[in-house]
Short mmCIF file of C-alpha atoms in Angstrom, two decimals:
data_model
loop_
_atom_site.label_atom_id
_atom_site.label_comp_id
_atom_site.label_asym_id
_atom_site.label_seq_id
_atom_site.Cartn_x
_atom_site.Cartn_y
_atom_site.Cartn_z
CA MET A 1 0.00 0.00 0.00
CA PRO A 2 1.81 3.20 -1.13
CA GLY A 3 2.23 5.88 1.51
CA PHE A 4 1.51 3.51 4.43
CA SER A 5 3.72 3.68 7.51
CA ALA A 6 3.45 1.71 10.73
CA ARG A 7 5.05 4.67 12.54
CA PRO A 8 2.86 7.35 14.07
CA PRO A 9 3.14 10.75 12.38
CA ALA A 10 5.10 13.63 13.87
CA LEU A 11 2.80 16.57 14.54
CA PRO A 12 3.60 19.87 12.78
CA THR A 13 2.21 23.16 14.08
CA ILE A 14 2.68 26.22 11.84
CA LEU A 15 3.70 29.12 14.10
CA LEU A 16 4.26 31.71 11.37
CA ASP A 17 4.02 31.67 7.58
CA ASP A 18 4.64 34.96 5.80
CA ALA A 19 6.54 36.29 2.79
CA VAL A 20 9.92 35.78 4.49
CA VAL A 21 9.76 32.59 6.60
CA ARG A 22 7.67 29.59 7.56
CA ILE A 23 8.20 28.53 11.19
CA THR A 24 6.94 25.09 12.20
CA ARG A 25 7.11 23.36 15.55
CA TRP A 26 7.49 19.59 15.17
CA ASP A 27 6.45 17.30 18.05
CA PHE A 28 7.34 13.61 18.04
CA GLU A 29 6.27 10.82 20.35
CA PRO A 30 8.82 7.98 20.53
CA GLY A 31 8.93 6.27 17.13
CA ALA A 32 7.02 9.06 15.35
CA ALA A 33 8.21 10.14 11.89
CA THR A 34 7.84 13.05 9.48
CA GLY A 35 7.48 10.74 6.50
CA HIS A 36 9.83 10.86 3.53
CA HIS A 37 10.09 14.41 2.17
CA VAL A 38 12.27 16.81 0.18
CA HIS A 39 13.04 20.28 1.54
CA GLY A 40 12.21 22.83 -1.15
CA LEU A 41 13.63 25.65 0.98
CA GLY A 42 16.77 26.15 3.03
CA TYR A 43 16.09 25.88 6.74
CA VAL A 44 17.32 26.22 10.30
CA VAL A 45 16.41 23.75 13.06
CA VAL A 46 16.38 24.69 16.74
CA PRO A 47 15.92 21.64 18.99
CA MET A 48 13.59 22.41 21.90
CA THR A 49 14.52 19.14 23.62
CA ASP A 50 17.43 16.78 23.22
CA CYS A 51 16.59 15.00 19.96
CA HIS A 52 17.71 11.42 19.33
CA LEU A 53 17.05 11.17 15.61
CA LEU A 54 16.99 8.24 13.24
CA ILE A 55 17.57 9.72 9.78
CA GLU A 56 16.53 7.60 6.79
CA ASP A 57 17.79 8.79 3.41
CA ALA A 58 19.26 7.51 0.15
CA ASP A 59 22.46 6.51 1.99
CA GLY A 60 20.57 4.33 4.49
CA GLU A 61 19.98 4.97 8.18
CA ARG A 62 22.02 6.87 10.74
CA ARG A 63 21.49 8.04 14.29
CA VAL A 64 22.13 11.65 15.27
CA THR A 65 21.75 13.38 18.63
CA ASN A 66 21.05 17.11 18.65
CA ARG A 67 21.10 18.84 22.02
CA ALA A 68 18.38 21.30 23.06
CA GLY A 69 19.20 24.77 21.79
CA ALA A 70 22.01 23.64 19.43
CA ALA A 71 20.72 25.18 16.17
CA TYR A 72 21.89 24.01 12.75
CA ARG A 73 21.25 24.98 9.11
CA ARG A 74 20.66 22.94 5.95
CA GLU A 75 20.34 23.86 2.27
CA ALA A 76 17.27 23.23 0.11
CA GLY A 77 17.13 19.82 -1.55
CA ILE A 78 17.68 17.64 1.54
CA GLU A 79 15.66 14.45 1.14
CA HIS A 80 14.95 12.24 4.16
CA ASN A 81 12.60 10.80 6.77
CA VAL A 82 13.16 11.99 10.35
CA VAL A 83 12.19 9.57 13.15
CA ASN A 84 12.27 10.00 16.92
CA GLY A 85 14.80 7.25 17.64
CA GLY A 86 14.70 7.86 21.39
CA ASP A 87 12.39 6.72 24.16
CA ALA A 88 11.06 10.16 25.16
CA PRO A 89 8.99 12.78 23.34
CA MET A 90 11.04 15.36 21.41
CA SER A 91 10.40 18.62 19.60
CA PHE A 92 12.16 21.14 17.41
CA ILE A 93 11.43 24.38 15.61
CA GLU A 94 12.06 24.45 11.85
CA ILE A 95 12.55 27.86 10.25
CA GLU A 96 12.37 27.78 6.45
CA TYR A 97 13.49 30.91 4.60
CA LYS A 98 11.72 31.85 1.41
#
């Protein structure tokens, strides 16, 4: 069945979407995932909690830990699925620049 995932979905909440930026808060229960996606815009991520990520992309799977408050930036074109690979809820703010 195309598009089916046994993982629960991560929950996005749009905080601001204007001509300059789109700011989304992402909340993940343990095991929750964004679903496979391609970033059409460059973006900054600010972890609100420690985030124990399982990243699934064309190169396979890898685990990454991002500490609360440790912001990072990525270019447009990133293609991946982001999964909460930890055993506690996690959240981050994603700031896409238009």
